[in-house]
Amino acid sequence: MIPPQPQNGQRAPLWQHELRKAFSRPLDLLAYLELDPTTAGLDAGSLRDFPLRVPRGFAARMRKGDAHDPLFLQVWPSAQERAATPGYVVDAVGDLQRVREAGLIHKYQGRVLLVATGACAVHCRYCFRRHFPYSEQLAARDRWSPALSDIAGDASIEEVILSGGDPLSLSDDKLAELVAALDAIPHLKRLRLHTRQPIVLPERIDERLLAWLDRTRLQTVFVLHANHAAELDEQVRTALLPLRQRGIMLLNQSVLLRGINDDAQTLARLSERLFACGILPYYLHLLDRVQGAAHFDLPEDEAQALMRVLSSRLPGYLLPKLVREVAGAPAKTWIAWERSAPSS
Ligand SMILES: *Cc1c(COP(=O)(O)O)cnc(C)c1O
Ligand code: SF4
């Protein structure tokens, strides 16, 4: 094991150490999971534009010897990604037309999304960000000032959403500096983080993170991203406790994924496990039609049928909203799923 490198006289945080140890070579991951690389379907064909990345702790939640494990399927670069499917495009959600300043996306009223970094702790194969030209658009530290003056100059903005990539890929020094600058903008009320890191790298929630969360005057919301109950083990639940103790709202968004969570039982277990971890289900997204991800997609009518079953099993507060991102729409588009009541 490589010991953590000292940084500014301090030891590097444990999470950075864990991140350096993440799986990046497909054969290493297969060996760890005791999967035979010659098995049909394990041809890692699609690494060129979006390499493999899986933290060890996340891989530890996968079932060994199971090529259909729902966590493994989310990260494995299968040969199916190379299929060019008509209608599946590079910029599926129209973000590139909406960037006001470097890294600032203002699509919806009252809230802006700041693409704080392009980096993620895990690479999810279904993700639309895989084609996003981060090198041009991300608000690198020295490029935050135009975005910040843009926010400061528009009093209609009440909420800033830190997104990416994964905003928690940034160091706590950088995040503390950014959040202090946001604190100083009087019309801002809320800070939201869209992050998958507490799920895939629970070590990320540490004293340094909590220190700047304690300092901000902004009401804080975390929108986490888990797609399957098996992602939420006891380590994740425990890591989230300090956020819950601080009254930080924890929500979750999932993506509906063929072969991973496309049945009512799996979705019900996910909602129940989220609640056991102190998280409320927020959105269930229909897949963005992004090139290379068509094999994960589900037709809308199947999703609607799933929601009907789910609604008959769960309390209303554990039912996520079924949504799709439609380019140019003023909000996420809610997909209705209720059958009209039988007429008497
Ligand atoms: C999804 C998204 C939001 C947040 O939408 P909510 O419905 O408030 O969760 C904000 N800005 C952009 C650009 C988004 O894509
Ligand atoms: S942005 Fe989220 S969904 Fe996409 S690769 Fe990163 S962690 Fe995964």
Short mmCIF file of C-alpha atoms and ligand atoms in Angstrom, two decimals:
data_model
loop_
_atom_site.label_atom_id
_atom_site.label_comp_id
_atom_site.label_asym_id
_atom_site.label_seq_id
_atom_site.Cartn_x
_atom_site.Cartn_y
_atom_site.Cartn_z
CA MET A 1 0.00 0.00 0.00
CA ILE A 2 1.15 3.51 -0.81
CA PRO A 3 0.91 5.72 2.29
CA PRO A 4 -1.04 8.98 1.87
CA GLN A 5 1.13 11.81 0.62
CA PRO A 6 1.55 14.75 2.98
CA GLN A 7 0.02 17.97 1.62
CA ASN A 8 0.78 21.41 3.04
CA GLY A 9 2.22 19.67 6.08
CA GLN A 10 -1.08 17.83 6.59
CA ARG A 11 -1.82 14.24 5.73
CA ALA A 12 -3.95 13.89 2.62
CA PRO A 13 -7.49 12.92 3.56
CA LEU A 14 -8.33 9.22 3.55
CA TRP A 15 -10.83 9.62 0.70
CA GLN A 16 -8.13 10.85 -1.68
CA HIS A 17 -6.06 7.86 -0.77
CA GLU A 18 -9.04 5.57 -1.47
CA LEU A 19 -9.63 7.31 -4.78
CA ARG A 20 -6.06 6.67 -5.90
CA LYS A 21 -6.58 2.98 -5.20
CA ALA A 22 -9.80 2.79 -7.28
CA PHE A 23 -9.98 0.11 -9.97
CA SER A 24 -9.05 1.52 -13.38
CA ARG A 25 -8.02 -1.66 -15.21
CA PRO A 26 -10.87 -3.94 -16.31
CA LEU A 27 -8.86 -7.11 -15.74
CA ASP A 28 -8.09 -6.12 -12.15
CA LEU A 29 -11.77 -5.62 -11.45
CA LEU A 30 -12.68 -8.97 -13.03
CA ALA A 31 -9.98 -10.75 -11.03
CA TYR A 32 -11.22 -9.13 -7.81
CA LEU A 33 -14.79 -10.20 -8.60
CA GLU A 34 -13.65 -13.70 -9.58
CA LEU A 35 -15.11 -13.29 -13.06
CA ASP A 36 -13.62 -15.07 -16.05
CA PRO A 37 -12.65 -12.52 -18.75
CA THR A 38 -13.46 -15.01 -21.51
CA THR A 39 -17.13 -15.13 -20.46
CA ALA A 40 -19.42 -13.86 -23.19
CA GLY A 41 -20.35 -10.22 -22.68
CA LEU A 42 -17.29 -9.33 -20.64
CA ASP A 43 -15.44 -7.87 -23.62
CA ALA A 44 -14.48 -4.43 -22.33
CA GLY A 45 -14.88 -2.69 -25.63
CA SER A 46 -15.61 0.90 -24.76
CA LEU A 47 -12.88 2.52 -22.76
CA ARG A 48 -11.54 5.07 -25.17
CA ASP A 49 -13.72 8.06 -24.34
CA PHE A 50 -14.72 7.06 -20.78
CA PRO A 51 -12.32 4.81 -18.87
CA LEU A 52 -13.23 2.40 -16.08
CA ARG A 53 -13.25 3.82 -12.57
CA VAL A 54 -14.58 2.01 -9.49
CA PRO A 55 -13.61 2.71 -5.86
CA ARG A 56 -12.64 -0.47 -4.00
CA GLY A 57 -15.32 0.02 -1.36
CA PHE A 58 -18.01 0.15 -4.06
CA ALA A 59 -16.64 -2.99 -5.73
CA ALA A 60 -16.78 -4.71 -2.33
CA ARG A 61 -20.60 -4.38 -2.43
CA MET A 62 -20.76 -6.39 -5.69
CA ARG A 63 -21.49 -10.12 -5.61
CA LYS A 64 -18.43 -12.15 -6.57
CA GLY A 65 -18.72 -14.36 -9.62
CA ASP A 66 -21.91 -12.65 -10.87
CA ALA A 67 -21.59 -10.90 -14.22
CA HIS A 68 -25.17 -9.64 -13.82
CA ASP A 69 -24.64 -7.98 -10.47
CA PRO A 70 -26.59 -4.67 -10.55
CA LEU A 71 -23.64 -2.61 -9.28
CA PHE A 72 -21.16 -4.24 -11.64
CA LEU A 73 -23.43 -3.57 -14.64
CA GLN A 74 -23.44 0.16 -13.83
CA VAL A 75 -19.67 0.45 -14.19
CA TRP A 76 -18.67 -2.24 -16.69
CA PRO A 77 -17.73 -0.88 -20.16
CA SER A 78 -19.60 -3.51 -22.18
CA ALA A 79 -19.24 -3.93 -25.93
CA GLN A 80 -22.91 -2.88 -26.29
CA GLU A 81 -21.81 0.72 -25.79
CA ARG A 82 -20.34 0.74 -29.26
CA ALA A 83 -23.70 0.22 -30.93
CA ALA A 84 -24.73 3.41 -32.69
CA THR A 85 -28.46 3.71 -31.98
CA PRO A 86 -30.51 6.27 -33.94
CA GLY A 87 -31.96 8.93 -31.65
CA TYR A 88 -29.23 8.59 -29.03
CA VAL A 89 -27.04 11.65 -29.27
CA VAL A 90 -24.01 13.30 -27.67
CA ASP A 91 -25.71 16.25 -25.91
CA ALA A 92 -28.98 14.58 -24.93
CA VAL A 93 -30.18 17.28 -22.56
CA GLY A 94 -29.25 20.40 -24.51
CA ASP A 95 -26.84 21.67 -21.86
CA LEU A 96 -24.33 23.00 -24.32
CA GLN A 97 -26.76 25.68 -25.49
CA ARG A 98 -27.43 26.85 -21.96
CA VAL A 99 -24.07 27.69 -20.54
CA ARG A 100 -24.20 31.36 -19.55
CA GLU A 101 -20.71 31.68 -18.16
CA ALA A 102 -17.95 29.16 -17.88
CA GLY A 103 -19.57 26.23 -16.09
CA LEU A 104 -22.84 27.97 -15.23
CA ILE A 105 -26.05 26.40 -16.54
CA HIS A 106 -29.22 28.43 -16.03
CA LYS A 107 -32.12 26.41 -17.38
CA TYR A 108 -34.72 26.74 -14.63
CA GLN A 109 -36.11 29.73 -12.81
CA GLY A 110 -34.59 30.58 -9.43
CA ARG A 111 -31.75 28.06 -9.52
CA VAL A 112 -28.50 27.71 -11.39
CA LEU A 113 -26.27 24.73 -11.81
CA LEU A 114 -22.55 25.24 -11.43
CA VAL A 115 -20.43 22.58 -13.12
CA ALA A 116 -17.77 22.66 -10.45
CA THR A 117 -15.56 19.91 -11.87
CA GLY A 118 -15.63 17.20 -14.50
CA ALA A 119 -14.18 14.53 -12.26
CA CYS A 120 -16.14 11.69 -10.65
CA ALA A 121 -15.13 8.99 -8.18
CA VAL A 122 -16.96 6.38 -10.22
CA HIS A 123 -17.66 6.22 -13.94
CA CYS A 124 -21.27 5.24 -14.60
CA ARG A 125 -21.71 3.85 -18.07
CA TYR A 126 -25.22 5.30 -18.58
CA CYS A 127 -24.17 8.85 -17.76
CA PHE A 128 -24.85 11.70 -20.18
CA ARG A 129 -21.86 13.56 -18.79
CA ARG A 130 -19.58 11.11 -20.56
CA HIS A 131 -19.66 13.29 -23.66
CA PHE A 132 -19.62 16.70 -21.96
CA PRO A 133 -16.61 18.81 -23.02
CA TYR A 134 -15.47 19.57 -19.50
CA SER A 135 -12.12 20.92 -20.50
CA GLU A 136 -13.87 23.93 -22.02
CA GLN A 137 -16.86 24.29 -19.74
CA LEU A 138 -15.89 23.41 -16.22
CA ALA A 139 -15.60 26.25 -13.80
CA ALA A 140 -12.03 25.70 -12.74
CA ARG A 141 -11.04 27.55 -9.61
CA ASP A 142 -9.57 30.54 -11.40
CA ARG A 143 -12.61 30.69 -13.66
CA TRP A 144 -15.24 30.94 -10.97
CA SER A 145 -15.28 34.71 -10.82
CA PRO A 146 -17.37 35.26 -14.01
CA ALA A 147 -19.90 32.68 -12.80
CA LEU A 148 -19.98 34.26 -9.34
CA SER A 149 -20.54 37.76 -10.71
CA ASP A 150 -23.27 36.39 -12.93
CA ILE A 151 -25.04 34.92 -9.89
CA ALA A 152 -24.45 38.08 -7.86
CA GLY A 153 -25.98 40.17 -10.65
CA ASP A 154 -29.23 38.21 -10.90
CA ALA A 155 -31.42 38.57 -7.80
CA SER A 156 -33.90 36.00 -9.14
CA ILE A 157 -31.42 33.24 -8.29
CA GLU A 158 -32.05 31.80 -4.80
CA GLU A 159 -30.33 28.44 -5.09
CA VAL A 160 -26.98 27.31 -6.41
CA ILE A 161 -26.56 23.67 -7.33
CA LEU A 162 -23.01 22.37 -7.30
CA SER A 163 -22.83 19.63 -9.90
CA GLY A 164 -20.37 18.14 -12.32
CA GLY A 165 -19.01 15.59 -12.64
CA ASP A 166 -19.12 15.28 -8.91
CA PRO A 167 -18.55 18.51 -6.95
CA LEU A 168 -17.12 16.55 -4.02
CA SER A 169 -14.20 15.58 -6.26
CA LEU A 170 -12.87 19.05 -5.42
CA SER A 171 -10.75 19.45 -2.33
CA ASP A 172 -12.39 20.88 0.76
CA ASP A 173 -10.12 23.94 0.54
CA LYS A 174 -11.56 24.78 -2.88
CA LEU A 175 -15.12 24.01 -1.85
CA ALA A 176 -14.80 26.10 1.31
CA GLU A 177 -13.56 29.02 -0.77
CA LEU A 178 -16.37 28.66 -3.31
CA VAL A 179 -19.08 28.33 -0.66
CA ALA A 180 -17.72 31.34 1.24
CA ALA A 181 -18.07 33.36 -1.97
CA LEU A 182 -21.66 32.12 -2.38
CA ASP A 183 -22.42 32.96 1.27
CA ALA A 184 -21.51 36.55 0.49
CA ILE A 185 -24.20 36.86 -2.21
CA PRO A 186 -27.19 38.19 -0.23
CA HIS A 187 -30.05 36.90 -2.40
CA LEU A 188 -28.90 33.27 -2.22
CA LYS A 189 -30.87 31.10 0.21
CA ARG A 190 -30.00 27.52 -0.62
CA LEU A 191 -26.99 25.43 -1.53
CA ARG A 192 -27.56 22.10 -3.21
CA LEU A 193 -24.97 19.42 -3.97
CA HIS A 194 -25.65 16.80 -6.60
CA THR A 195 -23.23 14.08 -5.61
CA ARG A 196 -22.74 10.33 -5.83
CA GLN A 197 -19.61 10.35 -3.68
CA PRO A 198 -21.20 9.66 -0.27
CA ILE A 199 -22.55 6.47 -1.89
CA VAL A 200 -19.51 5.25 -3.80
CA LEU A 201 -16.86 6.73 -1.49
CA PRO A 202 -18.40 7.23 1.99
CA GLU A 203 -14.96 8.19 3.35
CA ARG A 204 -15.63 11.51 1.60
CA ILE A 205 -17.78 12.67 4.51
CA ASP A 206 -15.06 13.66 6.94
CA GLU A 207 -14.17 16.44 9.37
CA ARG A 208 -12.89 18.77 6.67
CA LEU A 209 -16.12 18.52 4.70
CA LEU A 210 -18.23 19.03 7.82
CA ALA A 211 -16.16 22.08 8.76
CA TRP A 212 -17.27 24.16 5.76
CA LEU A 213 -20.81 22.78 5.88
CA ASP A 214 -20.97 24.05 9.47
CA ARG A 215 -19.81 27.50 8.38
CA THR A 216 -22.23 28.21 5.55
CA ARG A 217 -25.33 30.30 6.26
CA LEU A 218 -27.11 28.69 3.29
CA GLN A 219 -29.73 26.02 3.86
CA THR A 220 -28.13 22.88 2.47
CA VAL A 221 -29.57 20.00 0.46
CA PHE A 222 -27.71 16.94 -0.76
CA VAL A 223 -29.19 15.14 -3.74
CA LEU A 224 -27.47 11.76 -3.69
CA HIS A 225 -27.50 9.24 -6.47
CA ALA A 226 -28.09 5.54 -5.78
CA ASN A 227 -29.85 3.16 -8.15
CA HIS A 228 -30.00 -0.04 -6.10
CA ALA A 229 -30.42 -0.94 -2.42
CA ALA A 230 -27.15 -2.90 -2.49
CA GLU A 231 -25.29 0.41 -2.94
CA LEU A 232 -26.43 1.52 0.52
CA ASP A 233 -24.53 -0.63 2.96
CA GLU A 234 -23.96 0.06 6.65
CA GLN A 235 -20.83 2.08 5.96
CA VAL A 236 -22.85 4.47 3.80
CA ARG A 237 -25.63 4.75 6.39
CA THR A 238 -23.13 5.54 9.13
CA ALA A 239 -21.21 8.02 6.99
CA LEU A 240 -24.42 10.01 6.42
CA LEU A 241 -25.23 10.34 10.13
CA PRO A 242 -23.27 13.59 10.67
CA LEU A 243 -25.17 15.20 7.77
CA ARG A 244 -28.50 14.13 9.27
CA GLN A 245 -27.46 15.39 12.69
CA ARG A 246 -26.86 18.80 11.13
CA GLY A 247 -30.34 18.92 9.64
CA ILE A 248 -29.04 18.72 6.08
CA MET A 249 -31.81 17.49 3.81
CA LEU A 250 -30.90 14.24 2.06
CA LEU A 251 -32.68 13.35 -1.18
CA ASN A 252 -31.90 10.74 -3.81
CA GLN A 253 -32.20 10.59 -7.55
CA SER A 254 -32.03 7.33 -9.45
CA VAL A 255 -31.94 6.44 -13.10
CA LEU A 256 -34.26 3.70 -14.31
CA LEU A 257 -31.88 1.17 -15.85
CA ARG A 258 -32.64 -1.98 -17.82
CA GLY A 259 -31.25 -5.06 -16.09
CA ILE A 260 -30.33 -3.10 -12.94
CA ASN A 261 -33.45 -1.72 -11.24
CA ASP A 262 -36.26 -2.24 -13.78
CA ASP A 263 -38.65 -4.17 -11.56
CA ALA A 264 -41.03 -3.02 -8.83
CA GLN A 265 -39.50 -5.21 -6.11
CA THR A 266 -36.02 -3.75 -6.66
CA LEU A 267 -37.35 -0.18 -6.73
CA ALA A 268 -39.41 -0.75 -3.57
CA ARG A 269 -36.37 -2.14 -1.75
CA LEU A 270 -34.35 0.86 -2.90
CA SER A 271 -36.89 3.33 -1.50
CA GLU A 272 -37.09 1.43 1.79
CA ARG A 273 -33.34 1.23 2.15
CA LEU A 274 -32.97 4.93 1.31
CA PHE A 275 -35.38 5.78 4.09
CA ALA A 276 -33.51 3.52 6.52
CA CYS A 277 -30.46 5.65 5.67
CA GLY A 278 -32.36 8.91 6.27
CA ILE A 279 -32.78 9.76 2.58
CA LEU A 280 -36.02 10.51 0.75
CA PRO A 281 -36.50 9.40 -2.87
CA TYR A 282 -36.75 12.49 -5.10
CA TYR A 283 -36.53 11.66 -8.79
CA LEU A 284 -36.59 8.49 -10.83
CA HIS A 285 -35.15 9.58 -14.16
CA LEU A 286 -35.88 8.04 -17.48
CA LEU A 287 -32.55 7.63 -19.18
CA ASP A 288 -31.18 10.56 -21.15
CA ARG A 289 -30.87 9.29 -24.68
CA VAL A 290 -27.13 9.46 -24.85
CA GLN A 291 -24.95 7.66 -27.36
CA GLY A 292 -23.61 4.38 -25.95
CA ALA A 293 -26.32 3.94 -23.30
CA ALA A 294 -29.26 2.67 -25.38
CA HIS A 295 -29.02 -0.83 -23.90
CA PHE A 296 -29.95 0.60 -20.47
CA ASP A 297 -33.11 2.34 -21.72
CA LEU A 298 -36.71 1.39 -20.95
CA PRO A 299 -39.74 2.47 -22.94
CA GLU A 300 -41.97 5.00 -21.20
CA ASP A 301 -44.98 2.65 -20.96
CA GLU A 302 -42.91 0.07 -19.04
CA ALA A 303 -41.77 2.78 -16.64
CA GLN A 304 -45.37 3.90 -16.12
CA ALA A 305 -46.48 0.32 -15.40
CA LEU A 306 -43.66 -0.02 -12.85
CA MET A 307 -44.77 3.17 -11.10
CA ARG A 308 -48.33 1.85 -10.82
CA VAL A 309 -47.12 -1.29 -9.04
CA LEU A 310 -44.71 0.70 -6.89
CA SER A 311 -47.43 3.14 -5.81
CA SER A 312 -49.57 0.25 -4.58
CA ARG A 313 -46.71 -0.99 -2.37
CA LEU A 314 -45.11 2.09 -0.85
CA PRO A 315 -46.18 4.99 1.31
CA GLY A 316 -46.50 8.13 -0.79
CA TYR A 317 -43.39 9.73 0.71
CA LEU A 318 -41.23 6.85 -0.56
CA LEU A 319 -42.46 7.17 -4.14
CA PRO A 320 -40.03 9.04 -6.41
CA LYS A 321 -41.33 11.34 -9.16
CA LEU A 322 -40.89 9.80 -12.58
CA VAL A 323 -39.22 12.43 -14.77
CA ARG A 324 -37.47 12.95 -18.03
CA GLU A 325 -35.17 15.77 -19.03
CA VAL A 326 -36.49 17.41 -22.17
CA ALA A 327 -34.16 19.87 -23.89
CA GLY A 328 -35.58 23.38 -23.75
CA ALA A 329 -38.30 22.59 -21.16
CA PRO A 330 -38.61 25.01 -18.19
CA ALA A 331 -38.34 22.15 -15.65
CA LYS A 332 -37.84 18.41 -15.46
CA THR A 333 -40.81 16.86 -17.22
CA TRP A 334 -43.05 14.75 -14.96
CA ILE A 335 -44.28 11.57 -16.59
CA ALA A 336 -47.86 10.79 -15.60
CA TRP A 337 -48.42 7.12 -14.81
CA GLU A 338 -51.82 6.87 -13.13
CA ARG A 339 -54.56 5.01 -14.94
CA SER A 340 -57.71 7.09 -15.04
CA ALA A 341 -60.19 5.90 -12.41
CA PRO A 342 -62.82 3.48 -13.69
CA SER A 343 -66.08 5.32 -14.29
CA SER A 344 -69.01 4.09 -12.22
C1 LIG B 1 -31.95 19.12 -13.02
C2 LIG B 1 -31.49 20.51 -13.08
C3 LIG B 1 -31.81 21.42 -12.07
C4 LIG B 1 -32.58 21.03 -10.84
O1 LIG B 1 -33.91 20.76 -11.11
P1 LIG B 1 -34.87 20.47 -9.89
O2 LIG B 1 -36.17 20.09 -10.52
O3 LIG B 1 -34.95 21.71 -9.07
O4 LIG B 1 -34.27 19.35 -9.11
C5 LIG B 1 -31.38 22.72 -12.19
N1 LIG B 1 -30.66 23.13 -13.26
C6 LIG B 1 -30.35 22.29 -14.24
C7 LIG B 1 -29.57 22.79 -15.39
C8 LIG B 1 -30.75 20.94 -14.19
O5 LIG B 1 -30.40 20.12 -15.18
S1 SF4 B 2 -21.88 12.52 -13.11
FE1 SF4 B 2 -22.82 11.07 -11.66
S2 SF4 B 2 -23.79 9.51 -12.96
FE2 SF4 B 2 -22.28 10.61 -14.22
S3 SF4 B 2 -20.39 9.40 -14.09
FE3 SF4 B 2 -20.30 11.00 -12.53
S4 SF4 B 2 -21.09 10.00 -10.67
FE4 SF4 B 2 -21.74 8.73 -12.41
#
